[in-house]
């Protein structure tokens, strides 16, 4: 065996990415090696550029090549509503839904006894400062519908309410296009409990 | 929208890789952005290194950072047996099986009327030269068990036999661990026809 095999080294690094196993990494490398100039060098340059340019927004915690991020800078956004998310992945998912016109706040996790996440690990004080300084009227807790997410939402609501802000959370119910017979009982019960007059 | 968003640019390039859709590419980029120095810069460097170092072996067509490749250079390999494969992916798969101790020859495709691959697109003349110059005794046709693969094997066998070399092909039959009731009829028929006394 060679001391350093650039192909195996590259496959090993790619295989560490989520969603790519060793087999897919190998296929991807083979495909790129067919036209290295067109496929590999642009990807290498894009990685270097992103690593150099992207950083967390000092206001909301979003990842962007601008700081503050393009959402916090956008004069069209409603600055009186902040949507609290667990992480950047959830922020991006909400942005793709085009459903929230306010700002965001990345909490950095949820309270989790098993995961070793305590209140001091979450970005709560910066959120309280934003509420106090920016005339925030509503905080939407868009946390995961898990036990940890619900615990965090409950605890965070108690921390936020004294500042006079309205605290809301996402509705729970049947997903759009969701068939009832494959839905879990918890969701069905929640949807039934939150039923609305039509 | 920004004119150039480095995050979206990177996601777009990654999403083009086989096995990675847009969703997985986004997850991969998010994970890398959490620790750009440790995750993105090494990957960028590995891509640049592979693009610069890896090229097709002038003898067999394998992709390697050495030319001739490490297989063609290996004095332990049996130079009297050449295994003909469609592409580098198949060569790597056979190497992982540790079953072939001879050399390889990458054909560069199979004859395909639909795919527009004709005899002139395949690396046949270099193979004939190797057989003539290197005292090759056996050529194993490890081509895909498809119509195009079988057509190519038949045609190539006719081209190679006049040089006096023995031409063989991979056995067809029941895969190891394969259950008979989920196997296609063609494989079952081939396995039955090629049955052996035990």
CSV table of C-alpha atoms in Angstrom, one decimal:
chain,number,residue,atom,x,y,z
A,1,UNK,CA,0.0,0.0,0.0
A,2,UNK,CA,1.1,3.6,-0.7
A,3,UNK,CA,1.7,5.9,2.2
A,4,UNK,CA,-0.7,8.5,0.8
A,5,UNK,CA,-3.3,7.7,-1.9
A,6,UNK,CA,-5.0,10.9,-3.0
A,7,UNK,CA,-8.0,9.0,-4.3
A,8,UNK,CA,-8.6,7.1,-1.1
A,9,UNK,CA,-7.9,10.2,0.9
A,10,UNK,CA,-10.6,12.1,-1.0
A,11,UNK,CA,-13.1,9.2,-0.8
A,12,UNK,CA,-12.5,9.0,3.0
A,13,UNK,CA,-13.2,12.8,3.5
A,14,UNK,CA,-16.4,12.7,1.3
A,15,UNK,CA,-17.7,9.6,3.0
A,16,UNK,CA,-17.8,11.5,6.3
A,17,UNK,CA,-20.4,13.8,5.0
A,18,UNK,CA,-24.0,13.1,6.1
A,19,UNK,CA,-25.9,11.3,3.4
A,20,UNK,CA,-22.8,9.9,1.7
A,21,UNK,CA,-21.5,6.5,2.5
A,22,UNK,CA,-18.3,5.0,1.2
A,23,UNK,CA,-20.0,3.6,-1.8
A,24,UNK,CA,-21.6,6.9,-2.9
A,25,UNK,CA,-18.3,8.8,-2.1
A,26,UNK,CA,-16.5,6.4,-4.4
A,27,UNK,CA,-19.0,6.9,-7.2
A,28,UNK,CA,-18.8,10.7,-6.8
A,29,UNK,CA,-15.0,10.7,-6.9
A,30,UNK,CA,-15.0,8.5,-10.0
A,31,UNK,CA,-17.4,10.8,-11.7
A,32,UNK,CA,-15.4,13.9,-10.8
A,33,UNK,CA,-12.1,12.3,-11.9
A,34,UNK,CA,-13.5,11.9,-15.4
A,35,UNK,CA,-13.3,15.7,-15.7
A,36,UNK,CA,-11.2,17.0,-12.9
A,37,UNK,CA,-10.9,20.6,-14.2
A,38,UNK,CA,-14.6,21.0,-14.6
A,39,UNK,CA,-15.8,19.1,-11.6
A,40,UNK,CA,-13.2,19.1,-8.8
A,41,UNK,CA,-11.5,22.4,-9.0
A,42,UNK,CA,-14.7,24.5,-8.9
A,43,UNK,CA,-15.9,22.4,-5.9
A,44,UNK,CA,-12.5,23.0,-4.2
A,45,UNK,CA,-12.8,26.7,-4.9
A,46,UNK,CA,-16.4,26.8,-3.6
A,47,UNK,CA,-15.4,25.0,-0.4
A,48,UNK,CA,-12.5,27.4,0.2
A,49,UNK,CA,-14.7,30.4,-0.5
A,50,UNK,CA,-17.5,29.3,1.8
A,51,UNK,CA,-15.1,28.4,4.6
A,52,UNK,CA,-13.5,31.9,4.3
A,53,UNK,CA,-16.7,33.9,3.8
A,54,UNK,CA,-19.4,32.2,5.9
A,55,UNK,CA,-19.8,33.0,9.6
A,56,UNK,CA,-22.7,33.1,12.2
A,57,UNK,CA,-24.7,36.3,12.1
A,58,UNK,CA,-24.0,38.2,15.3
A,59,UNK,CA,-27.7,39.0,15.7
A,60,UNK,CA,-29.6,35.9,14.9
A,61,UNK,CA,-27.0,33.1,14.6
A,62,UNK,CA,-27.9,32.3,10.9
A,63,UNK,CA,-24.9,31.2,8.8
A,64,UNK,CA,-24.2,33.7,5.9
A,65,UNK,CA,-21.4,35.5,4.1
A,66,UNK,CA,-22.7,38.8,5.5
A,67,UNK,CA,-22.7,39.7,9.1
A,68,UNK,CA,-25.4,40.7,10.1
A,69,UNK,CA,-27.0,38.1,7.7
A,70,UNK,CA,-29.1,39.0,4.7
A,71,UNK,CA,-32.3,38.4,6.7
A,72,UNK,CA,-31.4,40.7,9.6
A,73,UNK,CA,-30.3,43.4,7.0
A,74,UNK,CA,-33.5,43.1,4.9
A,75,UNK,CA,-35.6,46.2,5.4
A,76,UNK,CA,-38.6,44.3,4.1
A,77,UNK,CA,-38.7,41.9,7.1
A,78,UNK,CA,-41.1,42.5,10.0
A,79,UNK,CA,-38.7,43.3,12.9
A,80,UNK,CA,-41.5,43.0,15.5
A,81,UNK,CA,-41.7,39.2,15.1
A,82,UNK,CA,-38.9,36.8,16.0
A,83,UNK,CA,-39.1,33.1,15.1
A,84,UNK,CA,-37.0,31.0,17.5
A,85,UNK,CA,-35.5,27.8,15.9
A,86,UNK,CA,-33.2,25.1,17.2
A,87,UNK,CA,-30.6,25.4,14.5
A,88,UNK,CA,-29.7,26.9,11.1
A,89,UNK,CA,-31.2,23.8,9.3
A,90,UNK,CA,-34.6,24.7,10.7
A,91,UNK,CA,-34.2,28.4,9.8
A,92,UNK,CA,-33.4,27.5,6.2
A,93,UNK,CA,-36.4,25.1,6.1
A,94,UNK,CA,-38.7,27.9,7.2
A,95,UNK,CA,-37.2,30.3,4.7
A,96,UNK,CA,-37.9,27.8,1.9
A,97,UNK,CA,-41.5,27.7,3.0
A,98,UNK,CA,-41.7,31.5,2.5
A,99,UNK,CA,-44.1,31.6,5.4
A,100,UNK,CA,-42.4,33.8,7.9
A,101,UNK,CA,-41.7,37.5,7.1
A,102,UNK,CA,-40.2,38.4,10.5
A,103,UNK,CA,-36.7,37.7,11.8
A,104,UNK,CA,-35.1,34.6,13.4
A,105,UNK,CA,-33.2,33.6,16.4
A,106,UNK,CA,-31.1,30.4,16.4
A,107,UNK,CA,-31.3,28.9,19.9
A,108,UNK,CA,-28.4,26.5,19.3
A,109,UNK,CA,-30.2,23.4,20.5
A,110,UNK,CA,-32.9,22.2,22.9
A,111,UNK,CA,-32.7,21.4,26.6
A,112,UNK,CA,-31.7,17.7,26.8
A,113,UNK,CA,-30.8,15.8,29.9
A,114,UNK,CA,-29.5,12.9,27.8
A,115,UNK,CA,-27.7,15.2,25.3
A,116,UNK,CA,-26.1,17.2,28.1
A,117,UNK,CA,-27.7,20.5,26.9
A,118,UNK,CA,-28.6,22.9,29.8
A,119,UNK,CA,-30.0,26.4,29.8
A,120,UNK,CA,-26.4,27.9,29.7
A,121,UNK,CA,-25.8,26.2,26.3
A,122,UNK,CA,-28.7,28.0,24.6
A,123,UNK,CA,-28.6,31.5,23.2
A,124,UNK,CA,-31.3,32.9,25.5
A,125,UNK,CA,-29.7,36.1,26.9
A,126,UNK,CA,-29.1,37.5,23.4
A,127,UNK,CA,-32.7,36.8,22.6
A,128,UNK,CA,-33.9,38.6,25.8
A,129,UNK,CA,-31.7,41.6,24.8
A,130,UNK,CA,-33.2,41.7,21.3
A,131,UNK,CA,-36.7,41.6,22.7
A,132,UNK,CA,-35.9,44.5,25.1
A,133,UNK,CA,-34.1,46.6,22.5
A,134,UNK,CA,-35.9,46.0,19.3
A,135,UNK,CA,-39.6,46.5,20.2
A,136,UNK,CA,-40.3,42.8,19.5
A,137,UNK,CA,-44.1,42.1,19.9
A,138,UNK,CA,-44.2,38.3,19.2
A,139,UNK,CA,-41.8,35.4,19.6
A,140,UNK,CA,-42.8,32.3,17.7
A,141,UNK,CA,-41.3,29.1,19.2
A,142,UNK,CA,-40.7,26.9,16.1
A,143,UNK,CA,-39.0,24.1,18.1
A,144,UNK,CA,-39.2,20.4,17.2
A,145,UNK,CA,-42.4,18.5,18.2
A,146,UNK,CA,-40.3,16.2,20.5
A,147,UNK,CA,-40.2,15.8,24.2
A,148,UNK,CA,-37.0,17.9,24.4
A,149,UNK,CA,-38.5,20.5,22.0
A,150,UNK,CA,-41.7,20.8,24.1
A,151,UNK,CA,-39.7,21.0,27.3
A,152,UNK,CA,-37.6,23.8,25.9
A,153,UNK,CA,-40.6,25.7,24.5
A,154,UNK,CA,-42.3,25.5,27.9
A,155,UNK,CA,-39.2,26.6,29.8
A,156,UNK,CA,-38.4,29.4,27.3
A,157,UNK,CA,-41.9,30.7,27.3
A,158,UNK,CA,-41.7,31.2,31.0
A,159,UNK,CA,-38.4,33.1,30.6
A,160,UNK,CA,-39.8,35.3,27.8
A,161,UNK,CA,-43.2,36.2,29.0
A,162,UNK,CA,-42.0,38.6,31.8
A,163,UNK,CA,-40.7,40.9,29.1
A,164,UNK,CA,-44.2,41.5,27.9
A,165,UNK,CA,-43.8,39.8,24.6
A,166,UNK,CA,-46.4,37.5,23.1
A,167,UNK,CA,-45.1,33.9,23.0
A,168,UNK,CA,-46.7,31.5,20.4
A,169,UNK,CA,-45.8,28.2,19.0
A,170,UNK,CA,-46.3,26.3,15.7
A,171,UNK,CA,-49.7,24.5,15.3
A,172,UNK,CA,-49.7,20.7,15.6
A,173,UNK,CA,-51.9,18.6,13.4
A,174,UNK,CA,-52.2,16.5,10.3
A,175,UNK,CA,-49.5,17.3,7.7
A,176,UNK,CA,-50.7,18.6,4.3
A,177,UNK,CA,-51.3,15.5,2.1
A,178,UNK,CA,-51.0,13.2,5.2
A,179,UNK,CA,-53.1,10.1,5.2
A,180,UNK,CA,-54.7,9.6,8.6
A,181,UNK,CA,-54.2,5.8,8.8
A,182,UNK,CA,-50.4,6.1,8.7
A,183,UNK,CA,-50.2,9.0,11.1
A,184,UNK,CA,-49.0,8.3,14.7
A,185,UNK,CA,-51.5,8.4,17.5
A,186,UNK,CA,-49.9,11.4,19.2
A,187,UNK,CA,-50.3,13.6,16.1
A,188,UNK,CA,-53.9,12.3,15.6
A,189,UNK,CA,-54.8,13.1,19.2
A,190,UNK,CA,-53.2,16.6,19.0
A,191,UNK,CA,-55.1,17.3,15.7
A,192,UNK,CA,-58.4,16.2,17.2
A,193,UNK,CA,-57.8,18.3,20.3
A,194,UNK,CA,-57.0,21.4,18.3
A,195,UNK,CA,-59.9,20.9,15.9
A,196,UNK,CA,-61.4,24.0,14.4
A,197,UNK,CA,-64.9,25.0,13.3
A,198,UNK,CA,-65.1,25.2,9.5
B,1,UNK,CA,-31.4,37.9,-3.9
B,2,UNK,CA,-27.7,38.2,-3.9
B,3,UNK,CA,-25.7,38.0,-7.2
B,4,UNK,CA,-23.5,35.3,-5.8
B,5,UNK,CA,-24.3,33.4,-2.6
B,6,UNK,CA,-21.4,31.2,-1.7
B,7,UNK,CA,-23.6,28.8,0.4
B,8,UNK,CA,-26.1,28.2,-2.5
B,9,UNK,CA,-23.2,27.9,-5.0
B,10,UNK,CA,-21.6,25.2,-2.9
B,11,UNK,CA,-24.9,23.4,-2.3
B,12,UNK,CA,-25.5,23.5,-6.1
B,13,UNK,CA,-22.1,21.9,-6.9
B,14,UNK,CA,-22.4,19.2,-4.3
B,15,UNK,CA,-26.0,18.4,-5.4
B,16,UNK,CA,-24.6,17.5,-8.8
B,17,UNK,CA,-22.6,14.6,-7.4
B,18,UNK,CA,-24.2,11.1,-7.9
B,19,UNK,CA,-25.9,9.9,-4.8
B,20,UNK,CA,-26.4,13.4,-3.4
B,21,UNK,CA,-29.6,15.3,-3.9
B,22,UNK,CA,-30.2,18.9,-3.0
B,23,UNK,CA,-31.4,18.0,0.4
B,24,UNK,CA,-28.4,15.9,1.3
B,25,UNK,CA,-26.1,18.5,-0.2
B,26,UNK,CA,-27.7,21.1,2.1
B,27,UNK,CA,-27.2,18.9,5.2
B,28,UNK,CA,-23.6,18.3,4.2
B,29,UNK,CA,-22.9,22.0,3.7
B,30,UNK,CA,-24.5,22.9,7.0
B,31,UNK,CA,-22.5,20.2,8.9
B,32,UNK,CA,-19.3,21.4,7.2
B,33,UNK,CA,-20.0,25.1,8.0
B,34,UNK,CA,-20.2,24.2,11.7
B,35,UNK,CA,-16.4,23.7,11.6
B,36,UNK,CA,-15.1,25.1,8.3
B,37,UNK,CA,-11.4,24.8,9.1
B,38,UNK,CA,-11.6,21.1,10.0
B,39,UNK,CA,-14.1,20.0,7.4
B,40,UNK,CA,-14.1,22.3,4.4
B,41,UNK,CA,-10.5,23.2,3.9
B,42,UNK,CA,-9.1,19.6,4.0
B,43,UNK,CA,-11.8,18.6,1.5
B,44,UNK,CA,-10.9,21.5,-0.8
B,45,UNK,CA,-7.2,20.5,-0.6
B,46,UNK,CA,-8.0,16.9,-1.3
B,47,UNK,CA,-10.0,17.8,-4.3
B,48,UNK,CA,-7.2,20.0,-5.7
B,49,UNK,CA,-4.6,17.4,-5.0
B,50,UNK,CA,-6.6,14.6,-6.7
B,51,UNK,CA,-7.4,16.8,-9.7
B,52,UNK,CA,-3.7,17.6,-10.1
B,53,UNK,CA,-2.3,14.1,-9.4
B,54,UNK,CA,-4.7,11.6,-10.8
B,55,UNK,CA,-4.7,10.6,-14.5
B,56,UNK,CA,-5.5,7.6,-16.6
B,57,UNK,CA,-2.8,4.9,-16.6
B,58,UNK,CA,-1.2,4.8,-20.1
B,59,UNK,CA,-1.2,1.0,-20.0
B,60,UNK,CA,-4.5,-0.1,-18.6
B,61,UNK,CA,-6.7,3.0,-18.3
B,62,UNK,CA,-7.0,2.8,-14.5
B,63,UNK,CA,-7.2,6.2,-12.7
B,64,UNK,CA,-4.2,6.7,-10.3
B,65,UNK,CA,-1.7,9.2,-9.1
B,66,UNK,CA,1.0,7.1,-10.7
B,67,UNK,CA,1.4,6.5,-14.4
B,68,UNK,CA,1.7,3.5,-15.1
B,69,UNK,CA,-0.7,2.9,-12.2
B,70,UNK,CA,0.2,1.0,-9.0
B,71,UNK,CA,-1.3,-2.2,-10.4
B,72,UNK,CA,0.6,-2.2,-13.7
B,73,UNK,CA,3.8,-1.4,-11.7
B,74,UNK,CA,3.3,-4.2,-9.1
B,75,UNK,CA,5.9,-6.9,-9.7
B,76,UNK,CA,3.6,-9.3,-7.7
B,77,UNK,CA,0.9,-9.3,-10.3
B,78,UNK,CA,0.5,-12.0,-12.9
B,79,UNK,CA,1.3,-10.3,-16.2
B,80,UNK,CA,0.0,-13.2,-18.3
B,81,UNK,CA,-3.7,-12.6,-17.4
B,82,UNK,CA,-5.6,-9.4,-18.4
B,83,UNK,CA,-9.1,-8.8,-17.0
B,84,UNK,CA,-11.1,-6.5,-19.4
B,85,UNK,CA,-13.6,-4.2,-17.6
B,86,UNK,CA,-16.0,-1.6,-18.9
B,87,UNK,CA,-14.8,1.2,-16.7
B,88,UNK,CA,-12.7,2.2,-13.7
B,89,UNK,CA,-15.6,1.6,-11.3
B,90,UNK,CA,-15.6,-2.1,-12.3
B,91,UNK,CA,-11.8,-2.3,-11.9
B,92,UNK,CA,-12.0,-1.0,-8.4
B,93,UNK,CA,-14.9,-3.4,-7.5
B,94,UNK,CA,-12.8,-6.4,-8.7
B,95,UNK,CA,-9.8,-5.1,-6.7
B,96,UNK,CA,-11.9,-4.9,-3.6
B,97,UNK,CA,-12.9,-8.5,-4.1
B,98,UNK,CA,-9.1,-9.4,-4.0
B,99,UNK,CA,-10.0,-12.2,-6.5
B,100,UNK,CA,-7.9,-11.2,-9.5
B,101,UNK,CA,-4.1,-11.3,-9.3
B,102,UNK,CA,-3.4,-10.3,-13.0
B,103,UNK,CA,-3.6,-7.0,-14.7
B,104,UNK,CA,-6.6,-5.0,-16.1
B,105,UNK,CA,-7.6,-3.3,-19.2
B,106,UNK,CA,-10.3,-0.6,-19.2
B,107,UNK,CA,-12.4,-0.8,-22.4
B,108,UNK,CA,-14.1,2.6,-21.9
B,109,UNK,CA,-17.6,1.3,-22.4
B,110,UNK,CA,-19.6,-1.4,-24.1
B,111,UNK,CA,-21.0,-1.4,-27.7
B,112,UNK,CA,-24.3,0.2,-27.6
B,113,UNK,CA,-26.5,1.2,-30.5
B,114,UNK,CA,-28.7,3.3,-28.3
B,115,UNK,CA,-25.8,4.9,-26.4
B,116,UNK,CA,-24.0,5.6,-29.7
B,117,UNK,CA,-21.0,3.6,-28.7
B,118,UNK,CA,-19.2,1.9,-31.6
B,119,UNK,CA,-16.0,-0.2,-31.9
B,120,UNK,CA,-14.0,2.9,-32.5
B,121,UNK,CA,-15.0,4.3,-29.1
B,122,UNK,CA,-13.5,1.3,-27.2
B,123,UNK,CA,-9.8,0.8,-26.3
B,124,UNK,CA,-9.3,-2.3,-28.4
B,125,UNK,CA,-6.2,-1.6,-30.4
B,126,UNK,CA,-4.2,-0.9,-27.2
B,127,UNK,CA,-5.5,-4.2,-25.8
B,128,UNK,CA,-4.3,-6.1,-28.9
B,129,UNK,CA,-0.9,-4.4,-28.7
B,130,UNK,CA,-0.6,-5.5,-25.1
B,131,UNK,CA,-1.5,-9.1,-25.9
B,132,UNK,CA,1.0,-9.1,-28.7
B,133,UNK,CA,3.9,-7.5,-26.8
B,134,UNK,CA,3.5,-8.8,-23.2
B,135,UNK,CA,3.1,-12.6,-23.7
B,136,UNK,CA,-0.5,-12.5,-22.4
B,137,UNK,CA,-2.0,-16.0,-22.1
B,138,UNK,CA,-5.6,-15.3,-21.0
B,139,UNK,CA,-8.0,-12.4,-21.3
B,140,UNK,CA,-10.9,-12.5,-18.9
B,141,UNK,CA,-13.9,-10.5,-20.2
B,142,UNK,CA,-15.5,-9.1,-17.0
B,143,UNK,CA,-18.2,-7.2,-18.8
B,144,UNK,CA,-21.7,-6.4,-17.5
B,145,UNK,CA,-24.3,-9.2,-17.8
B,146,UNK,CA,-26.5,-7.1,-19.9
B,147,UNK,CA,-27.4,-7.3,-23.6
B,148,UNK,CA,-24.8,-4.7,-24.5
B,149,UNK,CA,-22.2,-6.4,-22.3
B,150,UNK,CA,-22.9,-9.8,-23.9
B,151,UNK,CA,-22.8,-8.3,-27.4
B,152,UNK,CA,-19.5,-6.6,-26.6
B,153,UNK,CA,-18.0,-9.8,-25.1
B,154,UNK,CA,-19.0,-11.8,-28.2
B,155,UNK,CA,-17.6,-9.2,-30.6
B,156,UNK,CA,-14.4,-8.7,-28.6
B,157,UNK,CA,-13.8,-12.4,-28.2
B,158,UNK,CA,-13.9,-12.7,-32.0
B,159,UNK,CA,-11.3,-9.9,-32.3
B,160,UNK,CA,-9.0,-11.3,-29.7
B,161,UNK,CA,-8.9,-15.1,-30.5
B,162,UNK,CA,-6.8,-14.7,-33.7
B,163,UNK,CA,-3.9,-13.5,-31.5
B,164,UNK,CA,-3.9,-17.0,-29.9
B,165,UNK,CA,-4.9,-15.8,-26.5
B,166,UNK,CA,-7.4,-17.7,-24.4
B,167,UNK,CA,-10.6,-15.7,-23.9
B,168,UNK,CA,-12.8,-16.4,-20.9
B,169,UNK,CA,-15.7,-14.6,-19.3
B,170,UNK,CA,-17.1,-14.4,-15.7
B,171,UNK,CA,-19.4,-17.2,-14.6
B,172,UNK,CA,-23.1,-16.5,-14.4
B,173,UNK,CA,-25.3,-17.9,-11.7
B,174,UNK,CA,-26.9,-17.5,-8.3
B,175,UNK,CA,-25.2,-14.7,-6.2
B,176,UNK,CA,-23.7,-15.8,-2.9
B,177,UNK,CA,-26.4,-15.5,-0.3
B,178,UNK,CA,-29.0,-15.0,-3.0
B,179,UNK,CA,-32.5,-16.5,-2.4
B,180,UNK,CA,-33.8,-18.3,-5.4
B,181,UNK,CA,-37.4,-17.0,-5.1
B,182,UNK,CA,-36.4,-13.4,-5.6
B,183,UNK,CA,-33.9,-14.1,-8.4
B,184,UNK,CA,-34.9,-13.2,-12.0
B,185,UNK,CA,-35.7,-16.0,-14.5
B,186,UNK,CA,-32.7,-15.2,-16.7
B,187,UNK,CA,-30.2,-15.7,-13.9
B,188,UNK,CA,-32.0,-18.9,-12.7
B,189,UNK,CA,-32.0,-20.3,-16.3
B,190,UNK,CA,-28.3,-19.5,-16.7
B,191,UNK,CA,-27.4,-21.0,-13.3
B,192,UNK,CA,-29.3,-24.2,-14.2
B,193,UNK,CA,-27.7,-24.5,-17.6
B,194,UNK,CA,-24.2,-24.0,-16.1
B,195,UNK,CA,-24.9,-26.5,-13.2
B,196,UNK,CA,-21.9,-28.5,-12.0
B,197,UNK,CA,-21.4,-32.0,-10.5
B,198,UNK,CA,-20.7,-31.8,-6.7
